[in-house]
Coordinates of C-alpha atoms in Angstrom, one line a residue:
Chain A
M1219 CA 0.0 0.0 0.0
A1220 CA 2.8 2.4 0.9
E1221 CA 4.5 1.6 -2.4
R1222 CA 1.3 2.4 -4.3
S1223 CA 0.8 5.7 -2.7
L1224 CA 4.4 6.5 -3.5
T1225 CA 3.9 5.9 -7.2
R1226 CA 0.7 7.8 -7.0
R1227 CA 2.5 10.8 -5.5
L1228 CA 5.2 10.5 -8.0
I1229 CA 2.7 10.6 -10.9
A1230 CA 0.8 13.5 -9.2
G1231 CA 4.1 15.4 -8.9
L1232 CA 4.9 14.9 -12.5
V1233 CA 1.8 16.6 -13.7
P1234 CA 3.0 20.2 -13.1
L1235 CA 6.7 19.3 -13.2
V1236 CA 6.9 18.2 -16.9
P1237 CA 5.3 21.3 -18.5
Y1238 CA 7.1 23.4 -15.9
L1239 CA 10.5 22.0 -16.9
W1240 CA 9.7 22.2 -20.6
L1241 CA 8.9 25.9 -20.3
C1242 CA 11.9 26.6 -18.1
V1243 CA 14.3 25.0 -20.7
L1244 CA 12.6 26.2 -23.9
F1245 CA 11.2 29.5 -22.8
L1246 CA 13.0 31.0 -19.8
V1247 CA 16.6 29.9 -20.6
P1248 CA 16.4 31.0 -24.3
F1249 CA 15.2 34.4 -23.1
L1250 CA 18.1 34.7 -20.6
I1251 CA 20.5 33.9 -23.4
V1252 CA 19.0 36.7 -25.5
L1253 CA 19.6 39.0 -22.6
K1254 CA 23.2 37.8 -22.2
I1255 CA 24.0 38.1 -25.9
S1256 CA 22.5 41.6 -26.1
L1257 CA 25.0 42.5 -23.5
S1258 CA 28.1 41.0 -25.1
D1259 CA 30.7 42.5 -27.2
P1260 CA 29.6 43.1 -30.8
A1261 CA 33.0 42.8 -32.3
V1262 CA 33.6 39.2 -31.2
A1263 CA 30.2 38.2 -32.1
Q1264 CA 30.5 36.8 -35.6
P1265 CA 28.0 34.2 -36.5
P1266 CA 27.5 31.4 -35.9
Y1267 CA 27.8 33.1 -32.6
R1268 CA 27.8 31.2 -29.4
P1269 CA 27.4 32.8 -26.0
V1270 CA 30.4 32.2 -23.8
F1271 CA 29.0 30.7 -20.7
D1272 CA 30.8 29.9 -17.6
W1273 CA 28.0 28.4 -15.5
S1274 CA 30.2 28.2 -12.4
D1275 CA 30.9 31.9 -12.4
I1276 CA 27.7 33.8 -11.7
S1277 CA 29.4 37.0 -10.8
G1278 CA 31.4 36.9 -14.0
F1279 CA 28.1 36.5 -15.9
F1280 CA 26.8 39.7 -14.4
G1281 CA 30.2 41.4 -14.1
G1282 CA 31.3 41.1 -17.8
L1283 CA 28.3 42.9 -19.2
D1284 CA 28.7 45.2 -22.0
F1285 CA 26.1 47.8 -22.8
E1286 CA 27.7 48.7 -26.1
N1287 CA 24.9 47.2 -28.2
F1288 CA 22.4 49.4 -26.4
G1289 CA 24.8 52.3 -27.0
L1290 CA 24.6 51.5 -30.7
L1291 CA 20.8 51.5 -30.5
V1292 CA 20.9 55.0 -29.0
E1293 CA 23.5 56.4 -31.3
D1294 CA 21.8 55.3 -34.5
D1295 CA 18.5 57.1 -34.8
L1296 CA 17.2 54.4 -37.1
Y1297 CA 16.1 52.4 -34.1
F1298 CA 14.5 55.4 -32.5
R1299 CA 12.6 56.1 -35.6
A1300 CA 11.7 52.5 -36.1
T1301 CA 10.4 52.3 -32.5
L1302 CA 8.4 55.5 -32.9
S1303 CA 7.0 54.5 -36.2
S1304 CA 6.0 51.0 -34.9
V1305 CA 4.1 52.5 -32.0
R1306 CA 2.4 55.1 -34.3
I1307 CA 1.4 52.5 -36.9
A1308 CA 0.1 50.2 -34.2
A1309 CA -1.8 53.0 -32.5
V1310 CA -3.4 54.2 -35.8
S1311 CA -4.2 50.6 -36.7
T1312 CA -5.9 50.0 -33.4
L1313 CA -8.0 53.1 -33.8
L1314 CA -9.0 52.0 -37.3
L1315 CA -9.8 48.5 -35.9
L1316 CA -12.1 50.1 -33.3
L1317 CA -13.9 52.0 -36.0
V1318 CA -14.3 49.0 -38.3
G1319 CA -14.8 46.4 -35.5
F1320 CA -17.4 48.2 -33.3
P1321 CA -20.2 48.2 -35.9
I1322 CA -19.6 44.6 -36.7
A1323 CA -19.6 43.5 -33.0
Y1324 CA -22.6 45.7 -32.4
G1325 CA -24.5 44.1 -35.3
M1326 CA -23.5 40.6 -34.0
A1327 CA -24.8 41.4 -30.5
R1328 CA -28.1 42.6 -32.0
A1329 CA -28.5 39.5 -34.2
P1330 CA -31.1 36.9 -33.3
E1331 CA -29.8 34.6 -30.6
R1332 CA -29.8 31.5 -32.7
S1333 CA -27.6 33.0 -35.4
R1334 CA -25.1 34.5 -33.0
S1335 CA -22.9 31.4 -32.6
L1336 CA -22.7 31.1 -36.3
L1337 CA -21.6 34.7 -36.7
V1338 CA -18.9 34.1 -34.0
A1339 CA -17.7 31.0 -35.9
L1340 CA -17.6 33.1 -39.1
I1341 CA -15.5 35.7 -37.4
I1342 CA -13.0 33.1 -36.0
L1343 CA -12.7 31.1 -39.2
P1344 CA -10.5 33.4 -41.3
F1345 CA -8.4 34.0 -38.2
W1346 CA -7.2 30.4 -38.5
T1347 CA -6.6 30.5 -42.2
S1348 CA -2.9 31.2 -42.8
F1349 CA -1.9 34.6 -41.8
L1350 CA 0.8 34.7 -44.5
I1351 CA -1.7 33.7 -47.2
R1352 CA -4.3 36.3 -46.1
I1353 CA -1.6 39.0 -46.4
Y1354 CA -0.5 37.5 -49.7
A1355 CA -4.1 37.7 -51.0
W1356 CA -3.9 41.5 -50.5
I1357 CA -0.9 41.9 -52.7
A1358 CA -3.0 40.7 -55.7
I1359 CA -5.7 43.1 -54.7
L1360 CA -3.7 46.2 -53.9
K1361 CA -1.0 46.2 -56.6
P1362 CA -1.2 48.9 -59.4
E1363 CA -2.6 46.4 -61.9
G1364 CA -4.4 44.6 -59.1
L1365 CA -8.1 43.8 -58.6
L1366 CA -8.9 46.9 -56.6
N1367 CA -7.6 49.3 -59.2
Q1368 CA -9.2 47.3 -62.0
A1369 CA -12.5 47.5 -60.2
L1370 CA -12.2 51.3 -59.5
I1371 CA -11.2 52.0 -63.1
G1372 CA -14.0 49.8 -64.3
L1373 CA -16.5 51.7 -62.2
G1374 CA -15.1 55.0 -63.7
L1375 CA -14.1 56.3 -60.2
I1376 CA -10.4 56.8 -61.1
S1377 CA -8.6 56.9 -64.4
T1378 CA -5.0 56.1 -63.3
P1379 CA -4.2 53.3 -60.9
L1380 CA -3.7 54.2 -57.3
D1381 CA -0.4 53.4 -55.7
I1382 CA -1.4 51.6 -52.5
L1383 CA 0.9 48.6 -52.3
N1384 CA 4.2 49.4 -50.7
T1385 CA 2.8 52.3 -48.8
E1386 CA 1.8 52.7 -45.2
T1387 CA -1.8 52.7 -46.2
A1388 CA -1.3 49.0 -47.3
V1389 CA 0.1 48.2 -43.9
Y1390 CA -3.0 49.7 -42.2
I1391 CA -5.3 47.7 -44.5
G1392 CA -3.2 44.5 -43.8
I1393 CA -3.2 45.0 -40.0
V1394 CA -6.9 45.9 -39.8
Y1395 CA -7.7 42.8 -42.0
A1396 CA -5.5 40.4 -40.0
Y1397 CA -6.4 41.6 -36.5
L1398 CA -10.1 42.2 -37.0
P1399 CA -11.2 39.1 -35.1
F1400 CA -9.0 40.1 -32.1
M1401 CA -11.0 43.4 -31.9
V1402 CA -14.5 42.1 -32.7
L1403 CA -14.6 39.2 -30.3
P1404 CA -13.9 41.1 -27.0
L1405 CA -16.2 43.9 -28.1
Y1406 CA -19.0 41.4 -28.9
A1407 CA -18.5 39.7 -25.6
T1408 CA -19.2 42.9 -23.7
L1409 CA -21.9 44.2 -26.0
E1410 CA -23.8 40.9 -25.9
K1411 CA -24.2 41.2 -22.2
M1412 CA -25.4 44.7 -22.3
D1413 CA -28.8 45.5 -20.8
D1414 CA -31.1 47.0 -23.5
T1415 CA -33.5 48.4 -21.0
L1416 CA -30.9 51.1 -20.2
L1417 CA -31.0 52.3 -23.8
E1418 CA -34.8 52.2 -23.8
A1419 CA -34.9 54.2 -20.6
A1420 CA -32.6 56.8 -22.1
L1421 CA -34.8 57.1 -25.2
D1422 CA -37.9 57.4 -23.1
L1423 CA -36.3 60.2 -21.2
G1424 CA -35.7 62.0 -24.5
S1425 CA -32.1 61.3 -25.2
T1426 CA -31.0 61.2 -28.8
P1427 CA -29.7 57.9 -30.2
W1428 CA -26.3 59.5 -30.6
R1429 CA -26.2 60.8 -27.1
S1430 CA -27.3 57.5 -25.6
F1431 CA -24.6 55.8 -27.6
W1432 CA -21.9 58.0 -26.1
T1433 CA -23.3 58.1 -22.6
I1434 CA -24.5 54.5 -22.2
T1435 CA -23.2 52.1 -24.9
V1436 CA -19.6 53.3 -24.9
P1437 CA -19.0 53.4 -21.2
L1438 CA -20.6 49.9 -20.8
A1439 CA -18.5 48.5 -23.6
M1440 CA -15.3 50.0 -22.1
P1441 CA -13.9 46.7 -20.9
G1442 CA -14.3 45.2 -24.3
I1443 CA -12.8 48.3 -26.0
V1444 CA -9.7 48.2 -23.7
A1445 CA -9.2 44.5 -24.1
G1446 CA -9.7 44.5 -27.9
S1447 CA -7.4 47.5 -28.3
L1448 CA -4.6 46.0 -26.3
L1449 CA -5.1 42.6 -28.0
C1450 CA -4.5 44.4 -31.3
F1451 CA -1.9 46.9 -30.3
I1452 CA 0.5 44.5 -28.6
P1453 CA 1.1 42.2 -31.5
A1454 CA 0.9 45.0 -34.1
V1455 CA 4.0 46.8 -32.5
G1456 CA 6.1 43.7 -33.2
E1457 CA 4.6 42.9 -36.6
F1458 CA 7.0 41.6 -39.2
V1459 CA 5.1 39.9 -42.1
I1460 CA 2.6 42.7 -42.9
P1461 CA 5.1 45.6 -43.2
D1462 CA 7.5 43.3 -45.0
L1463 CA 5.0 42.1 -47.7
L1464 CA 2.7 45.2 -48.0
G1465 CA 4.7 48.1 -46.7
G1466 CA 7.6 48.3 -49.1
S1467 CA 11.0 49.5 -48.2
E1468 CA 10.0 52.8 -46.6
T1469 CA 7.8 51.4 -43.8
L1470 CA 9.9 51.3 -40.7
M1471 CA 8.9 48.9 -38.0
I1472 CA 11.0 47.5 -35.1
G1473 CA 10.0 43.8 -35.7
R1474 CA 11.2 44.1 -39.2
Q1475 CA 14.4 45.8 -38.1
L1476 CA 15.1 42.9 -35.8
W1477 CA 14.6 40.5 -38.7
S1478 CA 16.9 42.3 -41.0
E1479 CA 19.5 42.9 -38.3
F1480 CA 19.5 39.2 -37.9
F1481 CA 19.1 37.8 -41.4
S1482 CA 20.7 40.5 -43.5
N1483 CA 23.3 42.2 -41.3
R1484 CA 23.9 39.0 -39.3
D1485 CA 24.7 41.1 -36.2
W1486 CA 23.3 38.7 -33.6
P1487 CA 24.1 40.8 -30.5
L1488 CA 22.5 43.9 -32.0
A1489 CA 19.5 41.8 -33.0
S1490 CA 19.3 40.6 -29.4
A1491 CA 19.5 44.2 -28.2
V1492 CA 16.6 45.1 -30.6
A1493 CA 14.6 42.2 -29.2
I1494 CA 15.1 43.5 -25.6
L1495 CA 14.2 47.0 -26.7
L1496 CA 11.0 45.7 -28.4
L1497 CA 10.1 43.8 -25.3
I1498 CA 10.6 46.9 -23.1
I1499 CA 8.2 48.8 -25.3
L1500 CA 5.6 46.0 -24.9
V1501 CA 6.0 45.4 -21.2
V1502 CA 3.8 48.3 -20.2
P1503 CA 0.8 47.4 -22.5
I1504 CA 1.2 43.7 -21.4
V1505 CA 1.0 44.6 -17.8
I1506 CA -2.1 46.8 -18.4
Y1507 CA -3.6 44.0 -20.4
R1508 CA -3.1 41.4 -17.6
D1509 CA -4.5 43.9 -15.1
V1510 CA -7.6 44.4 -17.3
E1511 CA -8.0 40.7 -17.9
A1512 CA -7.7 39.9 -14.2
R1513 CA -10.3 42.5 -13.4
R1514 CA -12.6 41.2 -16.1
V1515 CA -12.3 37.6 -14.7
E1516 CA -13.1 38.9 -11.2
A1517 CA -16.1 40.8 -12.4
R1518 CA -17.5 37.8 -14.1
P1519 CA -20.6 36.5 -12.2
Chain B
M280 CA -37.3 43.5 -25.5
N281 CA -36.9 41.7 -28.8
R282 CA -33.6 42.8 -30.3
R283 CA -34.1 43.7 -33.9
L284 CA -31.5 44.3 -36.5
S285 CA -31.6 47.8 -37.9
L286 CA -30.5 48.6 -41.4
F287 CA -27.3 49.9 -40.0
N288 CA -26.6 46.6 -38.2
V289 CA -27.2 44.6 -41.3
T290 CA -25.1 46.8 -43.5
S291 CA -22.1 46.7 -41.1
L292 CA -22.4 42.9 -40.8
V293 CA -22.5 42.4 -44.6
L294 CA -19.7 44.8 -45.2
G295 CA -17.6 43.4 -42.3
F296 CA -18.0 39.8 -43.5
A297 CA -17.4 40.8 -47.1
F298 CA -14.2 42.5 -46.1
L299 CA -13.1 39.3 -44.2
Y300 CA -14.0 36.8 -46.9
L301 CA -13.6 38.5 -50.2
P302 CA -9.8 38.4 -50.3
I303 CA -9.8 34.7 -49.4
L304 CA -12.5 33.9 -52.0
L305 CA -10.6 35.8 -54.7
L306 CA -7.5 33.9 -53.9
V307 CA -9.3 30.5 -54.3
I308 CA -11.0 31.7 -57.5
Y309 CA -7.8 32.8 -59.0
S310 CA -6.1 29.6 -58.2
F311 CA -8.2 28.1 -61.0
N312 CA -7.1 30.8 -63.4
A313 CA -5.7 29.6 -66.7
S314 CA -3.6 32.7 -67.2
R315 CA 0.0 33.0 -65.9
L316 CA -0.8 36.5 -64.7
V317 CA -2.2 36.3 -61.2
T318 CA -4.7 39.2 -61.5
V319 CA -6.0 38.7 -65.1
W320 CA -8.7 36.0 -65.6
G321 CA -7.9 33.7 -68.5
G322 CA -10.5 31.0 -68.1
F323 CA -10.9 28.0 -65.8
S324 CA -8.1 25.6 -65.4
T325 CA -6.6 23.3 -62.8
Q326 CA -3.2 23.4 -64.3
W327 CA -1.6 25.2 -61.3
Y328 CA -2.7 22.4 -59.1
G329 CA -0.9 20.0 -61.4
A330 CA 2.1 22.2 -61.5
L331 CA 2.1 22.3 -57.7
F332 CA 2.0 18.6 -57.3
R333 CA 4.9 18.3 -59.8
N334 CA 6.9 20.9 -57.9
Q335 CA 9.3 18.7 -55.9
A336 CA 10.5 21.4 -53.6
L337 CA 7.1 22.6 -52.6
M338 CA 5.7 19.1 -52.1
E339 CA 8.7 18.2 -49.9
A340 CA 8.1 21.4 -47.9
A341 CA 4.5 20.5 -47.5
W342 CA 5.4 17.0 -46.2
V343 CA 7.9 18.4 -43.7
T344 CA 5.3 20.9 -42.5
L345 CA 2.7 18.2 -42.0
R346 CA 5.1 16.0 -40.1
I347 CA 6.2 18.9 -37.9
A348 CA 2.6 20.0 -37.3
F349 CA 1.5 16.5 -36.3
L350 CA 4.4 15.8 -34.0
S351 CA 4.5 19.2 -32.3
A352 CA 0.8 19.3 -31.9
T353 CA 0.9 15.9 -30.3
I354 CA 3.6 16.8 -27.7
A355 CA 1.9 20.2 -27.2
T356 CA -1.4 18.5 -26.4
V357 CA 0.1 16.3 -23.8
L358 CA 2.1 19.1 -22.2
G359 CA -0.7 21.6 -22.5
T360 CA -3.2 19.2 -20.8
L361 CA -0.8 18.6 -18.0
A362 CA -0.3 22.3 -17.6
A363 CA -4.0 22.9 -17.5
L364 CA -4.4 20.2 -14.9
A365 CA -1.7 21.7 -12.8
L366 CA -3.2 25.2 -13.0
T367 CA -6.8 24.1 -12.2
R368 CA -6.2 21.2 -9.8
Y369 CA -3.0 21.9 -7.9
G370 CA -3.9 25.1 -6.1
R371 CA -0.8 27.0 -5.0
F372 CA 2.4 25.1 -5.7
P373 CA 5.9 26.5 -5.4
G374 CA 6.7 28.7 -8.5
R375 CA 3.1 28.9 -9.6
T376 CA 3.3 32.5 -10.5
L377 CA 6.4 31.9 -12.7
F378 CA 4.6 28.9 -14.3
T379 CA 1.5 30.9 -15.1
G380 CA 3.6 33.7 -16.5
M381 CA 5.5 31.3 -18.7
V382 CA 2.3 29.7 -19.9
Y383 CA 0.8 33.0 -21.1
A384 CA 3.9 34.9 -22.2
P385 CA 4.5 33.1 -25.5
M386 CA 1.0 34.2 -26.6
V387 CA 1.7 37.9 -26.2
M388 CA 5.4 37.9 -27.1
P389 CA 6.1 39.0 -30.7
E390 CA 7.1 36.0 -32.7
V391 CA 10.4 37.5 -33.8
I392 CA 11.5 37.5 -30.2
T393 CA 10.4 34.0 -29.4
G394 CA 12.0 32.8 -32.7
L395 CA 15.3 34.6 -32.0
S396 CA 15.6 33.4 -28.4
L397 CA 15.0 29.8 -29.3
L398 CA 17.5 29.9 -32.1
L399 CA 20.2 31.4 -29.9
F400 CA 19.4 28.6 -27.4
F401 CA 19.8 25.9 -29.9
V402 CA 23.0 27.4 -31.1
A403 CA 24.2 27.6 -27.5
I404 CA 23.6 23.9 -26.9
D405 CA 25.0 22.9 -30.3
L406 CA 21.8 21.5 -31.7
D407 CA 21.7 21.5 -35.5
R408 CA 18.9 23.5 -36.9
G409 CA 16.3 21.6 -38.8
F410 CA 13.3 19.4 -38.3
W411 CA 13.7 18.9 -34.6
T412 CA 14.4 22.5 -33.7
I413 CA 11.3 23.7 -35.5
T414 CA 9.3 20.9 -33.8
L415 CA 10.6 21.9 -30.3
A416 CA 9.9 25.6 -31.1
H417 CA 6.4 25.0 -32.3
T418 CA 5.6 22.7 -29.3
T419 CA 6.6 25.5 -26.9
L420 CA 4.5 28.1 -28.7
T421 CA 1.4 25.9 -29.2
M422 CA 1.2 24.2 -25.8
C423 CA 0.2 27.5 -24.3
F424 CA -2.9 27.6 -26.6
V425 CA -3.7 24.0 -25.7
T426 CA -3.5 24.9 -22.0
V427 CA -5.9 27.8 -22.4
V428 CA -8.5 25.6 -24.3
V429 CA -8.3 22.6 -21.9
Q430 CA -8.2 24.9 -18.8
A431 CA -11.5 26.5 -19.9
R432 CA -13.1 23.1 -20.0
L433 CA -11.7 22.0 -16.7
M434 CA -12.9 25.1 -15.0
T435 CA -16.6 24.3 -15.8
F436 CA -16.1 20.7 -15.0
D437 CA -18.4 18.9 -12.5
R438 CA -16.0 17.6 -9.8
S439 CA -18.8 15.5 -8.2
L440 CA -18.4 12.9 -11.0
E441 CA -14.8 12.3 -10.1
E442 CA -15.7 12.2 -6.4
A443 CA -18.4 9.6 -7.1
A444 CA -15.9 7.4 -8.9
M445 CA -13.4 7.7 -6.1
D446 CA -16.1 7.0 -3.5
L447 CA -16.9 3.8 -5.4
G448 CA -13.3 2.8 -5.0
A449 CA -11.6 3.8 -8.3
P450 CA -8.0 4.8 -7.8
P451 CA -7.1 8.3 -8.9
L452 CA -5.3 7.3 -12.1
R453 CA -8.2 5.1 -13.1
T454 CA -10.6 7.9 -12.3
F455 CA -8.6 10.1 -14.5
F456 CA -8.7 7.8 -17.5
T457 CA -12.3 6.6 -17.2
V458 CA -14.0 9.8 -16.0
T459 CA -12.0 12.9 -16.4
L460 CA -10.3 12.3 -19.7
P461 CA -13.5 11.3 -21.7
L462 CA -15.2 14.4 -20.3
I463 CA -12.5 16.8 -21.3
A464 CA -11.6 14.9 -24.6
P465 CA -13.4 17.3 -26.9
S466 CA -11.4 20.2 -25.6
I467 CA -8.2 18.2 -25.9
V468 CA -9.0 17.4 -29.5
A469 CA -9.9 21.0 -30.2
G470 CA -6.5 22.0 -28.6
F471 CA -4.7 19.5 -30.8
L472 CA -6.3 20.9 -33.9
L473 CA -5.6 24.4 -32.8
A474 CA -1.9 23.5 -32.2
F475 CA -1.8 21.8 -35.6
T476 CA -3.1 24.7 -37.6
L477 CA -0.9 27.2 -35.7
S478 CA 2.2 25.1 -36.5
M479 CA 1.2 24.7 -40.2
D480 CA 0.7 28.5 -40.3
D481 CA 3.8 29.7 -38.7
L482 CA 6.4 31.6 -40.7
V483 CA 8.4 33.7 -38.3
I484 CA 9.4 31.1 -35.7
A485 CA 10.0 28.4 -38.3
S486 CA 12.3 30.8 -40.3
F487 CA 14.5 31.4 -37.3
N488 CA 14.8 27.7 -36.4
A489 CA 14.9 26.1 -39.9
G490 CA 18.2 24.8 -41.2
P491 CA 19.3 23.5 -44.5
G492 CA 17.7 20.2 -43.8
A493 CA 14.1 21.4 -43.3
T494 CA 12.1 24.1 -45.0
T495 CA 8.4 24.4 -44.2
L496 CA 5.7 25.4 -46.6
P497 CA 5.2 28.9 -45.2
I498 CA 8.9 29.6 -45.5
K499 CA 8.8 28.3 -49.1
I500 CA 5.7 30.4 -49.9
Y501 CA 7.2 33.5 -48.3
S502 CA 10.4 33.2 -50.3
Q503 CA 8.4 32.8 -53.5
V504 CA 6.1 35.7 -52.7
R505 CA 9.1 38.0 -52.3
L506 CA 10.0 37.2 -55.9
G507 CA 6.5 38.0 -57.1
L508 CA 3.1 36.5 -57.2
S509 CA 2.8 33.0 -58.7
P510 CA -0.3 31.0 -59.6
E511 CA 1.3 27.9 -58.0
V512 CA 1.4 29.7 -54.7
N513 CA -2.3 30.5 -55.2
A514 CA -3.0 26.8 -55.6
A515 CA -1.0 25.9 -52.5
S516 CA -2.8 28.6 -50.5
A517 CA -6.2 27.3 -51.7
I518 CA -5.3 23.8 -50.5
L519 CA -4.0 25.2 -47.1
I520 CA -7.2 27.2 -46.7
G521 CA -9.2 24.0 -47.4
I522 CA -7.3 22.0 -44.8
V523 CA -7.6 24.7 -42.2
T524 CA -11.3 25.2 -42.9
L525 CA -11.9 21.5 -42.4
G526 CA -9.9 21.5 -39.1
V527 CA -11.8 24.5 -37.8
I528 CA -15.1 23.0 -38.7
A529 CA -14.2 19.8 -36.9
A530 CA -12.9 21.8 -33.8
T531 CA -16.1 23.9 -33.8
L532 CA -18.4 20.9 -34.0
L533 CA -16.4 19.2 -31.2
S534 CA -16.5 22.1 -28.9
K535 CA -20.2 22.6 -29.6
R536 CA -20.8 19.0 -28.7
S537 CA -18.9 19.5 -25.5
L538 CA -20.9 22.7 -24.8
L539 CA -24.2 20.8 -25.3
R540 CA -22.9 18.1 -23.0
N541 CA -21.9 20.7 -20.6
R542 CA -25.4 22.1 -20.6
S543 CA -27.0 18.7 -20.1
D544 CA -24.5 18.1 -17.2
A545 CA -25.8 21.2 -15.5
H546 CA -29.4 20.1 -15.7

């Protein structure tokens, strides 16, 4: 009996231990290596670059740090501009996503109850079809001889093709398209629970629809607005595929900078430093996001 | 009050769904285009599908992608289920905060950072990049999604069924396999399918961790797209869209069934 309870306890102990160890080895340690490499000497660091580790010497690990890579990031204003431009593009995209996503989520929340789960499934479906392919589809639509220009010329709205591909506009279209489900779903979740009698009461008391929208619907939908915005803003800042395929050479974004620092310039320590920089930009929104999520979970009945 | 759709609601729904589906639909339609030009319609033809299947490099990449997706989704499902059990059943164990953080972090971290850090790790431990490094990387990323899906099911789970089994003398392990597992099975399958599609879809993490030995389909498609649009890629995309659609439909049906069962549990 004692032996049986021992195996039992062993198995019970393994349940958290196995995924825990996996994440420590394949998530935490790699991350610490990035930190270490970002702080190592750029000159020695020729690929294939291997971090020099002396596991026995912890003080050496922290003592021999070199902030030169971060110095390079500060000196070269390319990274400053890339950071600023990433945050700006992500912020504008989030605003556009709100404008596009809110009416859709509102329409879904007003739809008859039996069709709502179908609408939710339809919103999720394209979100699982390849991200790369969905962005690829937009190249064929947006390029000068593409379908959009053909359609606009066919309708007689324009006479010369618009240059949309390889501009920031194309990046906005791509981000709004790819992230729409992330915005619609949290908005729908809060709008669906909204009590309609509040709107009715406002109308009875003589409020205009517009005013009731701003004073009732928007404040009640705030948790969804914040959650959706953060859910879109956070990944948009680090975006690589969309600016690379739709944005042309002039669109500057930090995720793309990291990619080219790594694959084109082959400066691994600098790429690591860019990764840390990117993470620092994202820490604040992620902390806010976790806070909002925690409060939402607590508020749930 | 009966909620009624206004004209505005209907318009925004129609426009919204058109925006979401039109590009995908156009891509599928143009994969049957006879013309070599991707945006000019030259009649119906399946020639690009033929060309695709004769394209050795693309087919090989597709095979590698499927194998990686299957293997990483399988491991991720096991690990994710264990992690979900640990988070819902183990209360406070030492290091729980770090564990929770690590489970959720890969979902919010930009893929370029995850990809880069895993690559640097593999280089540090002298592991050659290729099939296995991509599989390990995908497992780490997708197990988090499995955890979330399975955890959601475990949280609404009726513990009295397990207690009844234990009261009737079933040992914990047997209780797990005969009571718990069948009840959470739909969410485990849904988690597997989710992990599978995420792995099939991933470009960024795979690019960092791919070596000369293994190139996945998204990497291949990406490198071809950079050279210009090609009808073969249209055909490959249409097939991928088909596979993913089937996977999602299966996952939706499964989770719907579990939802229905959940409701009948409650009654």
